Tab-separated table of C-alpha atoms in Angstrom:
chain	number	residue	atom	x	y	z
A	13	UNK	CA	113.296	98.169	7.093
A	14	UNK	CA	112.416	101.754	8.037
A	15	UNK	CA	112.701	100.841	11.715
A	16	UNK	CA	116.196	99.467	11.125
A	17	UNK	CA	117.223	102.580	9.189
A	18	UNK	CA	116.092	104.774	12.083
A	19	UNK	CA	118.340	102.947	14.570
A	20	UNK	CA	121.221	105.136	15.729
A	21	UNK	CA	123.764	102.432	14.791
A	22	UNK	CA	122.450	101.859	11.277
A	23	UNK	CA	124.533	104.488	9.473
A	24	UNK	CA	127.794	103.880	11.387
A	25	UNK	CA	127.516	100.151	10.629
A	26	UNK	CA	126.617	100.908	7.007
A	27	UNK	CA	129.682	103.159	6.681
A	28	UNK	CA	131.936	100.474	8.167
A	29	UNK	CA	130.526	97.782	5.867
A	30	UNK	CA	130.914	100.060	2.846
A	31	UNK	CA	134.592	100.638	3.661
A	32	UNK	CA	135.178	96.913	4.136
A	33	UNK	CA	133.440	96.090	0.834
A	34	UNK	CA	135.380	98.755	-1.080
A	35	UNK	CA	138.686	97.525	0.326
A	36	UNK	CA	137.792	93.905	-0.358
A	37	UNK	CA	136.895	94.651	-3.983
A	38	UNK	CA	140.116	96.617	-4.462
A	39	UNK	CA	142.256	93.932	-2.796
A	40	UNK	CA	140.567	90.634	-1.871
A	41	UNK	CA	143.316	89.825	0.625
A	42	UNK	CA	142.049	92.691	2.815
A	43	UNK	CA	139.669	90.419	4.735
A	44	UNK	CA	142.028	87.446	4.817
A	45	UNK	CA	143.204	86.364	8.259
A	46	UNK	CA	146.012	83.830	8.526
A	47	UNK	CA	147.250	81.780	11.459
A	48	UNK	CA	150.971	81.481	12.102
A	49	UNK	CA	152.277	79.764	15.214
A	50	UNK	CA	148.826	79.992	16.747
A	51	UNK	CA	148.631	83.768	16.221
A	52	UNK	CA	146.255	85.668	13.940
A	53	UNK	CA	147.604	88.013	11.274
A	54	UNK	CA	146.021	90.107	8.534
A	55	UNK	CA	144.600	93.554	7.792
A	56	UNK	CA	141.576	93.150	10.129
A	57	UNK	CA	143.888	92.137	12.981
A	58	UNK	CA	146.154	95.130	12.285
A	59	UNK	CA	143.131	97.441	12.414
A	60	UNK	CA	142.071	96.015	15.771
A	61	UNK	CA	145.582	96.251	17.233
A	62	UNK	CA	146.400	99.722	15.900
A	63	UNK	CA	142.998	101.016	16.954
A	64	UNK	CA	143.451	100.055	20.625
A	65	UNK	CA	144.789	103.465	21.820
A	66	UNK	CA	142.048	105.373	20.007
A	67	UNK	CA	139.450	102.927	21.323
A	68	UNK	CA	140.519	103.572	24.913
A	69	UNK	CA	140.570	107.352	24.495
A	70	UNK	CA	137.211	107.353	22.690
A	71	UNK	CA	135.576	105.319	25.478
A	72	UNK	CA	136.604	107.921	28.034
A	73	UNK	CA	135.574	110.725	25.706
A	74	UNK	CA	132.126	109.164	25.325
A	75	UNK	CA	131.426	109.340	29.054
A	76	UNK	CA	132.779	112.888	29.300
A	77	UNK	CA	130.651	114.040	26.366
A	78	UNK	CA	127.627	112.340	27.921
A	79	UNK	CA	128.009	114.729	30.877
A	80	UNK	CA	127.913	117.643	28.407
A	81	UNK	CA	131.685	118.081	28.637
A	82	UNK	CA	134.759	117.638	26.467
A	83	UNK	CA	138.310	116.489	27.196
A	84	UNK	CA	140.991	118.038	24.995
A	85	UNK	CA	143.837	116.866	27.231
A	86	UNK	CA	143.790	113.131	26.427
A	87	UNK	CA	146.681	113.396	23.968
A	88	UNK	CA	148.804	115.232	26.519
A	89	UNK	CA	147.953	112.652	29.194
A	90	UNK	CA	149.068	109.946	26.765
A	91	UNK	CA	152.394	111.747	26.329
A	92	UNK	CA	152.893	112.139	30.078
A	93	UNK	CA	152.028	108.529	30.964
A	94	UNK	CA	154.357	107.179	28.281
A	95	UNK	CA	157.134	109.515	29.415
A	96	UNK	CA	156.758	108.473	33.063
A	97	UNK	CA	156.775	104.750	32.281
A	98	UNK	CA	159.726	104.914	29.876
A	99	UNK	CA	161.774	107.169	32.183
A	100	UNK	CA	161.387	104.762	35.102
A	101	UNK	CA	162.306	101.763	32.968
A	102	UNK	CA	165.224	103.578	31.351
A	103	UNK	CA	166.587	104.594	34.747
A	104	UNK	CA	166.476	101.072	36.181
A	105	UNK	CA	169.523	98.766	36.145
A	106	UNK	CA	167.466	96.014	34.465
A	107	UNK	CA	164.911	97.390	31.954
A	108	UNK	CA	163.832	93.859	31.042
A	109	UNK	CA	162.793	92.984	34.589
A	110	UNK	CA	159.053	92.344	34.861
A	111	UNK	CA	158.869	93.880	38.316
A	112	UNK	CA	160.435	97.108	37.064
A	113	UNK	CA	157.940	97.282	34.207
A	114	UNK	CA	154.993	96.693	36.558
A	115	UNK	CA	156.177	99.486	38.861
A	116	UNK	CA	156.576	101.816	35.879
A	117	UNK	CA	153.053	100.981	34.670
A	118	UNK	CA	151.569	101.565	38.117
A	119	UNK	CA	153.257	104.949	38.526
A	120	UNK	CA	152.271	106.035	35.000
A	121	UNK	CA	148.619	105.126	35.589
A	122	UNK	CA	148.570	106.916	38.944
A	123	UNK	CA	149.912	110.038	37.236
A	124	UNK	CA	147.214	109.715	34.556
A	125	UNK	CA	144.576	109.390	37.294
A	126	UNK	CA	145.886	112.525	39.005
A	127	UNK	CA	145.758	114.473	35.736
A	128	UNK	CA	142.216	113.271	35.096
A	129	UNK	CA	141.286	114.277	38.646
A	130	UNK	CA	142.764	117.716	37.999
A	131	UNK	CA	140.476	118.135	34.993
A	132	UNK	CA	137.529	116.891	37.026
A	133	UNK	CA	138.342	119.331	39.841
A	134	UNK	CA	138.461	122.305	37.479
A	135	UNK	CA	135.201	121.359	35.763
A	136	UNK	CA	133.077	119.871	38.553
A	137	UNK	CA	134.299	121.799	41.608
A	138	UNK	CA	135.672	125.107	40.337
A	139	UNK	CA	133.066	125.334	37.565
A	140	UNK	CA	135.360	126.185	34.658
A	141	UNK	CA	134.028	125.424	31.187
A	142	UNK	CA	135.261	121.945	30.137
A	143	UNK	CA	136.853	123.135	26.903
A	144	UNK	CA	138.902	125.740	28.806
A	145	UNK	CA	139.749	123.509	31.760
A	146	UNK	CA	141.072	120.693	29.598
A	147	UNK	CA	142.750	123.079	27.172
A	148	UNK	CA	145.055	124.116	30.027
A	149	UNK	CA	146.372	120.571	30.416
A	150	UNK	CA	146.389	120.054	26.660
A	151	UNK	CA	148.860	122.916	26.315
A	152	UNK	CA	150.883	122.248	29.465
A	153	UNK	CA	150.862	118.450	29.392
A	154	UNK	CA	153.343	118.012	26.582
A	155	UNK	CA	155.646	120.495	28.285
A	156	UNK	CA	155.452	118.335	31.416
A	157	UNK	CA	156.280	115.262	29.323
A	158	UNK	CA	159.295	117.080	27.856
A	159	UNK	CA	160.456	117.992	31.350
A	160	UNK	CA	160.187	114.356	32.415
A	161	UNK	CA	162.256	113.179	29.448
A	162	UNK	CA	164.550	116.243	29.709
A	163	UNK	CA	163.687	117.215	26.147
A	164	UNK	CA	164.917	113.966	24.600
A	165	UNK	CA	163.093	111.029	23.028
A	166	UNK	CA	163.616	108.317	25.627
A	167	UNK	CA	164.041	104.860	24.111
A	168	UNK	CA	164.238	101.527	25.904
A	169	UNK	CA	164.725	97.886	25.025
A	170	UNK	CA	162.432	95.992	27.379
A	171	UNK	CA	160.728	92.794	26.249
A	172	UNK	CA	157.965	92.886	28.913
A	173	UNK	CA	157.114	96.481	27.979
A	174	UNK	CA	157.291	95.710	24.267
A	175	UNK	CA	154.813	92.859	24.783
A	176	UNK	CA	152.038	95.306	25.710
A	177	UNK	CA	151.696	96.605	22.143
A	178	UNK	CA	153.215	93.829	20.037
A	179	UNK	CA	152.626	90.670	22.064
A	180	UNK	CA	149.926	88.046	21.573
A	181	UNK	CA	147.700	86.252	24.054
A	182	UNK	CA	145.361	83.379	23.109
A	183	UNK	CA	146.166	84.106	19.461
A	184	UNK	CA	145.079	87.755	19.564
A	185	UNK	CA	147.091	90.992	19.971
A	186	UNK	CA	147.471	91.865	23.645
A	187	UNK	CA	146.717	95.542	22.942
A	188	UNK	CA	143.396	94.563	21.381
A	189	UNK	CA	142.536	92.429	24.412
A	190	UNK	CA	143.230	95.415	26.670
A	191	UNK	CA	140.752	97.432	24.602
A	192	UNK	CA	138.171	94.612	24.815
A	193	UNK	CA	138.493	94.493	28.607
A	194	UNK	CA	138.097	98.293	28.765
A	195	UNK	CA	134.981	98.138	26.572
A	196	UNK	CA	133.501	95.399	28.769
A	197	UNK	CA	134.233	97.271	32.008
A	198	UNK	CA	132.861	100.593	30.765
A	199	UNK	CA	129.759	98.915	29.311
A	200	UNK	CA	129.199	96.968	32.532
A	201	UNK	CA	129.562	100.024	34.753
A	202	UNK	CA	127.553	102.377	32.557
A	203	UNK	CA	124.841	100.011	31.336
A	204	UNK	CA	124.398	97.495	34.151
A	205	UNK	CA	124.356	99.968	37.025
A	206	UNK	CA	122.511	103.177	37.784
A	207	UNK	CA	125.609	105.217	36.904
A	208	UNK	CA	124.770	105.237	33.197
A	209	UNK	CA	121.272	106.602	33.806
A	210	UNK	CA	122.615	109.230	36.192
A	211	UNK	CA	125.310	110.221	33.696
A	212	UNK	CA	122.698	110.729	30.990
A	213	UNK	CA	120.486	112.660	33.408
A	214	UNK	CA	123.353	115.014	34.265
A	215	UNK	CA	124.098	115.523	30.574
A	216	UNK	CA	120.474	116.203	29.644
A	217	UNK	CA	119.768	118.696	32.449
A	218	UNK	CA	122.416	119.226	35.146
A	219	UNK	CA	120.283	121.613	37.216
A	220	UNK	CA	117.226	119.329	37.234
A	221	UNK	CA	119.451	116.403	38.175
A	222	UNK	CA	120.883	118.351	41.100
A	223	UNK	CA	117.408	119.271	42.322
A	224	UNK	CA	116.406	115.601	42.039
A	225	UNK	CA	119.214	114.643	44.404
A	226	UNK	CA	121.753	113.438	41.849
A	227	UNK	CA	125.336	114.209	42.841
A	228	UNK	CA	126.215	115.796	39.527
A	229	UNK	CA	129.639	116.982	40.664
A	230	UNK	CA	130.720	113.492	41.646
A	231	UNK	CA	129.534	112.009	38.357
A	232	UNK	CA	131.261	114.693	36.285
A	233	UNK	CA	134.434	114.360	38.358
A	234	UNK	CA	134.500	110.565	37.918
A	235	UNK	CA	133.982	110.932	34.155
A	236	UNK	CA	137.166	112.990	33.807
A	237	UNK	CA	139.083	110.639	36.116
A	238	UNK	CA	138.020	107.689	33.970
A	239	UNK	CA	138.965	109.546	30.809
A	240	UNK	CA	142.399	110.310	32.249
A	241	UNK	CA	142.981	106.683	33.251
A	242	UNK	CA	141.980	105.351	29.836
A	243	UNK	CA	144.187	107.940	28.123
A	244	UNK	CA	147.055	106.852	30.368
A	245	UNK	CA	146.624	103.220	29.292
A	246	UNK	CA	146.512	104.375	25.664
A	247	UNK	CA	149.762	106.272	26.182
A	248	UNK	CA	151.432	103.156	27.537
A	249	UNK	CA	150.323	101.130	24.513
A	250	UNK	CA	151.546	103.848	22.140
A	251	UNK	CA	154.967	104.154	23.771
A	252	UNK	CA	155.232	100.362	23.938
A	253	UNK	CA	154.582	100.132	20.214
A	254	UNK	CA	157.410	102.503	19.270
A	255	UNK	CA	159.457	101.658	22.407
A	256	UNK	CA	160.076	105.353	22.921
A	257	UNK	CA	158.607	108.327	24.778
A	258	UNK	CA	158.071	111.032	22.169
A	259	UNK	CA	156.374	113.912	23.988
A	260	UNK	CA	155.624	115.782	20.769
A	261	UNK	CA	154.156	112.915	18.736
A	262	UNK	CA	152.417	110.773	21.376
A	263	UNK	CA	148.662	111.142	21.050
A	264	UNK	CA	148.943	114.043	18.629
A	265	UNK	CA	145.422	115.045	17.481
A	266	UNK	CA	143.974	111.875	19.045
A	267	UNK	CA	141.466	113.980	20.988
A	268	UNK	CA	139.979	115.127	17.674
A	269	UNK	CA	139.794	111.597	16.314
A	270	UNK	CA	138.202	110.440	19.567
A	271	UNK	CA	135.536	113.144	19.378
A	272	UNK	CA	134.944	112.222	15.752
A	273	UNK	CA	134.555	108.529	16.649
A	274	UNK	CA	132.026	109.415	19.339
A	275	UNK	CA	130.017	111.572	16.934
A	276	UNK	CA	130.188	108.994	14.135
A	277	UNK	CA	128.872	106.444	16.611
A	278	UNK	CA	125.737	108.478	17.204
A	279	UNK	CA	126.439	110.207	20.526
A	280	UNK	CA	125.416	113.854	20.569
A	281	UNK	CA	127.915	116.531	21.584
A	282	UNK	CA	125.043	118.182	23.455
A	283	UNK	CA	125.327	115.506	26.149
A	284	UNK	CA	122.792	113.074	27.525
A	285	UNK	CA	122.203	109.744	25.840
A	286	UNK	CA	125.323	107.949	24.659
A	287	UNK	CA	126.196	104.645	23.053
A	288	UNK	CA	129.278	102.573	23.821
A	289	UNK	CA	128.609	100.279	20.858
A	290	UNK	CA	128.382	103.286	18.561
A	291	UNK	CA	131.743	104.579	19.760
A	292	UNK	CA	133.342	101.182	19.108
A	293	UNK	CA	131.958	101.195	15.566
A	294	UNK	CA	133.063	104.798	15.084
A	295	UNK	CA	136.640	103.878	16.019
A	296	UNK	CA	136.572	100.937	13.611
A	297	UNK	CA	135.327	103.249	10.845
A	298	UNK	CA	138.218	105.650	11.455
A	299	UNK	CA	140.844	102.893	11.604
A	300	UNK	CA	139.488	101.212	8.478
A	301	UNK	CA	139.475	104.566	6.710
A	302	UNK	CA	143.115	105.113	7.679
A	303	UNK	CA	143.977	101.671	6.276
A	304	UNK	CA	142.137	102.613	3.078
A	305	UNK	CA	144.102	105.852	2.749
A	306	UNK	CA	147.379	103.977	3.146
A	307	UNK	CA	146.342	101.366	0.573
A	308	UNK	CA	145.345	103.996	-1.979
A	309	UNK	CA	148.778	105.563	-1.628
A	310	UNK	CA	147.410	108.993	-0.818
A	311	UNK	CA	150.386	111.290	-0.009
A	312	UNK	CA	150.678	112.113	3.678
A	313	UNK	CA	150.223	115.824	2.927
A	314	UNK	CA	146.901	115.132	1.166
A	315	UNK	CA	145.529	112.359	3.382
A	316	UNK	CA	143.827	114.754	5.860
A	317	UNK	CA	141.821	116.244	2.992
A	318	UNK	CA	140.775	112.792	1.779
A	319	UNK	CA	139.914	111.798	5.324
A	320	UNK	CA	137.891	114.977	5.896
A	321	UNK	CA	135.859	114.524	2.702
A	322	UNK	CA	134.888	110.955	3.586
A	323	UNK	CA	134.015	111.900	7.153
A	324	UNK	CA	131.868	114.821	5.983
A	325	UNK	CA	129.949	112.447	3.707
A	326	UNK	CA	129.395	109.977	6.553
A	327	UNK	CA	128.253	112.721	8.947
A	328	UNK	CA	125.881	114.217	6.365
A	329	UNK	CA	124.345	110.821	5.679
A	330	UNK	CA	123.611	110.515	9.410
A	331	UNK	CA	122.157	114.039	9.696
A	332	UNK	CA	118.495	113.993	10.876
A	333	UNK	CA	117.922	117.366	9.199
A	334	UNK	CA	119.189	115.993	5.883
A	335	UNK	CA	116.831	113.053	6.275
A	336	UNK	CA	113.983	115.511	6.909
A	337	UNK	CA	114.831	117.476	3.776
A	338	UNK	CA	114.894	114.232	1.788
A	339	UNK	CA	111.463	113.249	3.119
A	340	UNK	CA	110.056	116.702	2.329
A	341	UNK	CA	111.493	116.562	-1.191
A	342	UNK	CA	110.015	113.092	-1.662
A	343	UNK	CA	106.571	114.247	-0.534
A	344	UNK	CA	106.766	117.291	-2.813
A	345	UNK	CA	107.733	115.104	-5.758
A	346	UNK	CA	104.796	112.750	-5.106
A	347	UNK	CA	102.446	115.714	-4.826
A	348	UNK	CA	103.663	117.064	-8.191
A	349	UNK	CA	103.146	113.661	-9.786
A	350	UNK	CA	99.575	113.543	-8.473
A	351	UNK	CA	98.893	116.984	-9.918
A	352	UNK	CA	100.407	116.030	-13.265
A	353	UNK	CA	98.374	112.792	-13.460
A	354	UNK	CA	95.204	114.329	-12.108
A	355	UNK	CA	95.129	112.122	-9.016
A	356	UNK	CA	93.263	113.779	-6.104
A	357	UNK	CA	95.339	114.591	-3.023
A	358	UNK	CA	95.261	111.750	-0.469
A	359	UNK	CA	94.414	109.101	-3.117
A	360	UNK	CA	97.159	106.630	-3.984
A	361	UNK	CA	98.261	106.768	-7.567
């Protein structure tokens, strides 16, 4: 049991199970999944569908953090990619044409790749601190999105584009399937090839990795490119869900939630070793917590406080230092009991 408790995924999974149990006790229908017209519906399905954008952003953030970096621009990239896609569709004579939608998606993802490459260039080539380099795009990105939409909230009525966020495939939400494919691709690339080991090596000691022949710049650059691409896909899903390009609201604060999901999953902000599975669980914890807040009817003005308190508790429970203090307190208590009962030190009572 102690070995299980020491596993890095133990506390994230425990937190997720605790949230599910609490919600199920409060409303038994929480875990109910129904089938209508061959499609799955229910609170768990809503959590999986609504969590798709955060899942994509958090996956990219995990790889960036593993290189000892940070990407604060993912929300802005989401806003830009959604604005590009919606502007192209809105300007076409037939917004419902599948070909038009595919062109819009391709252009939006290319733009997201370019923005990710810009971050990678500033960090890996120019040598600017990641938090500063990505802060530039974080601040300027939404302005770029507003320029693209000319300061308006662009809305479209396109069934193919709407399908991305609200459609179903093989009985499951299409947005969720996109997230599953992204998880599989990232896990395959990072865990079934040497890239994952090299990424961890760069995060643990960039200078030693360089001296060992590892192309640290290329790995760091590719991490930011991947983060930009995943954020671009997330932006498309978000804009598809509301069928509008809102430069101010798209991806707002999602970079903070993504970092939180990565940390909750057990990946250190100091870089190095990372866990894709932990990030997935961290995202599910956050989405389930948001569903809990909505169910409890916590006012929107107070929900961040509620959310922060729960997250602090979860993070403290995972803290190795807190575990060390608990072990020291337990040993001290046993020692006092031995003294009180007259049991010699080192002899079991």
